[in-house]
Short mmCIF file of C-alpha atoms in Angstrom, two decimals:
data_model
loop_
_atom_site.label_atom_id
_atom_site.label_comp_id
_atom_site.label_asym_id
_atom_site.label_seq_id
_atom_site.Cartn_x
_atom_site.Cartn_y
_atom_site.Cartn_z
CA UNK A 1 93.16 113.17 95.48
CA UNK A 2 91.65 110.24 96.35
CA UNK A 3 88.80 109.47 98.99
CA UNK A 4 88.92 108.53 102.52
CA UNK A 5 87.67 105.16 101.23
CA UNK A 6 91.03 104.37 99.07
CA UNK A 7 92.85 105.63 102.13
CA UNK A 8 90.93 103.15 104.35
CA UNK A 9 91.64 100.09 101.69
CA UNK A 10 95.44 100.98 102.33
CA UNK A 11 95.01 101.00 105.71
CA UNK A 12 93.53 98.11 105.94
CA UNK A 13 96.38 96.32 104.01
CA UNK A 14 98.88 97.99 106.14
CA UNK A 15 97.41 96.50 109.05
CA UNK A 16 97.76 93.17 107.70
CA UNK A 17 101.69 93.24 107.26
CA UNK A 18 103.10 90.62 109.60
CA UNK A 19 105.53 91.67 112.46
CA UNK A 20 109.00 91.22 111.01
CA UNK A 21 107.98 91.94 107.44
CA UNK A 22 107.81 94.47 105.01
CA UNK A 23 105.62 95.54 101.82
CA UNK A 24 106.25 97.65 99.08
CA UNK A 25 104.20 100.60 98.12
CA UNK A 26 103.13 98.61 95.01
CA UNK A 27 102.45 95.55 96.54
CA UNK A 28 99.79 97.59 99.00
CA UNK A 29 98.57 99.34 96.07
CA UNK A 30 97.69 96.27 94.40
CA UNK A 31 96.14 94.37 97.39
CA UNK A 32 94.29 97.72 98.35
CA UNK A 33 92.72 97.54 94.64
CA UNK A 34 94.52 99.14 92.14
CA UNK A 35 98.01 98.63 91.16
CA UNK A 36 98.58 102.06 90.04
CA UNK A 37 97.97 103.29 93.55
CA UNK A 38 101.71 103.18 94.68
CA UNK A 39 102.03 106.84 94.84
CA UNK A 40 98.56 107.30 96.46
CA UNK A 41 99.68 104.63 99.27
CA UNK A 42 102.82 107.08 100.07
CA UNK A 43 100.02 110.04 100.52
CA UNK A 44 97.97 107.80 102.83
CA UNK A 45 100.88 106.67 104.92
CA UNK A 46 102.09 110.33 105.33
CA UNK A 47 98.52 111.18 106.33
CA UNK A 48 98.51 108.07 108.83
CA UNK A 49 95.78 108.81 111.40
CA UNK A 50 96.58 105.88 113.75
CA UNK A 51 100.66 104.85 113.59
CA UNK A 52 100.06 102.84 116.77
CA UNK A 53 97.96 100.35 114.93
CA UNK A 54 98.52 101.03 111.31
CA UNK A 55 102.11 100.30 110.83
CA UNK A 56 103.31 102.53 108.12
CA UNK A 57 106.84 101.94 108.94
CA UNK A 58 106.74 98.28 107.32
CA UNK A 59 105.91 99.79 103.82
CA UNK A 60 109.40 100.34 101.98
CA UNK A 61 109.93 100.96 98.13
CA UNK A 62 110.42 98.06 95.60
CA UNK A 63 114.25 97.77 96.45
CA UNK A 64 114.03 97.81 100.19
CA UNK A 65 114.71 101.39 100.72
CA UNK A 66 113.00 103.31 103.75
CA UNK A 67 111.18 106.25 103.15
CA UNK A 68 113.30 109.55 103.32
CA UNK A 69 110.46 111.54 104.68
CA UNK A 70 109.13 109.28 107.17
CA UNK A 71 106.60 111.36 108.97
CA UNK A 72 106.64 109.60 112.20
CA UNK A 73 110.51 110.37 113.25
CA UNK A 74 112.46 110.39 109.95
CA UNK A 75 114.42 107.95 108.18
CA UNK A 76 116.19 106.46 111.18
CA UNK A 77 113.22 105.82 113.07
CA UNK A 78 111.94 103.82 110.31
CA UNK A 79 115.01 101.49 110.30
CA UNK A 80 115.05 101.28 114.31
CA UNK A 81 111.40 100.30 114.24
CA UNK A 82 111.99 97.54 111.37
CA UNK A 83 115.31 96.59 113.32
CA UNK A 84 113.35 96.27 116.54
CA UNK A 85 111.40 93.67 114.54
CA UNK A 86 114.20 91.76 113.64
CA UNK A 87 114.23 92.97 109.93
CA UNK A 88 117.93 93.21 108.84
CA UNK A 89 119.64 95.77 106.36
CA UNK A 90 122.15 95.18 103.66
CA UNK A 91 124.02 98.41 102.29
CA UNK A 92 121.20 100.51 103.58
CA UNK A 93 118.03 98.48 102.32
CA UNK A 94 115.96 95.89 103.48
CA UNK A 95 116.88 92.34 102.47
CA UNK A 96 113.71 91.75 100.39
CA UNK A 97 114.37 88.40 99.56
CA UNK A 98 113.93 87.36 103.17
CA UNK A 99 111.94 89.97 104.74
CA UNK A 100 109.24 90.75 102.00
CA UNK A 101 105.63 89.84 102.89
CA UNK A 102 104.56 87.10 100.35
CA UNK A 103 100.96 87.90 100.47
CA UNK A 104 99.50 88.19 96.86
CA UNK A 105 95.99 88.89 95.31
CA UNK A 106 94.22 85.70 93.94
#
């Protein structure tokens, strides 16, 4: 398992995802320093120590699907939180072309 500093890097990236946008697990992993950490991002979000300030609900899979095991209220709660920010879904998935955060690493 990864150390606390890895999770801290992941949480710092997740805090930057703008209101009304989402990021993918892989995108968060890349921005945190290692594109192979996508699964680790999932572990970190599941262990989120401060969901009021680390908006883990803004992280979805690369196809725009929400987590089936969203720890803070289930899949429907994740959808509710995103819809409350204006994020739209089509066929049960976030419209990634419209709502995916465009941040990249330089």
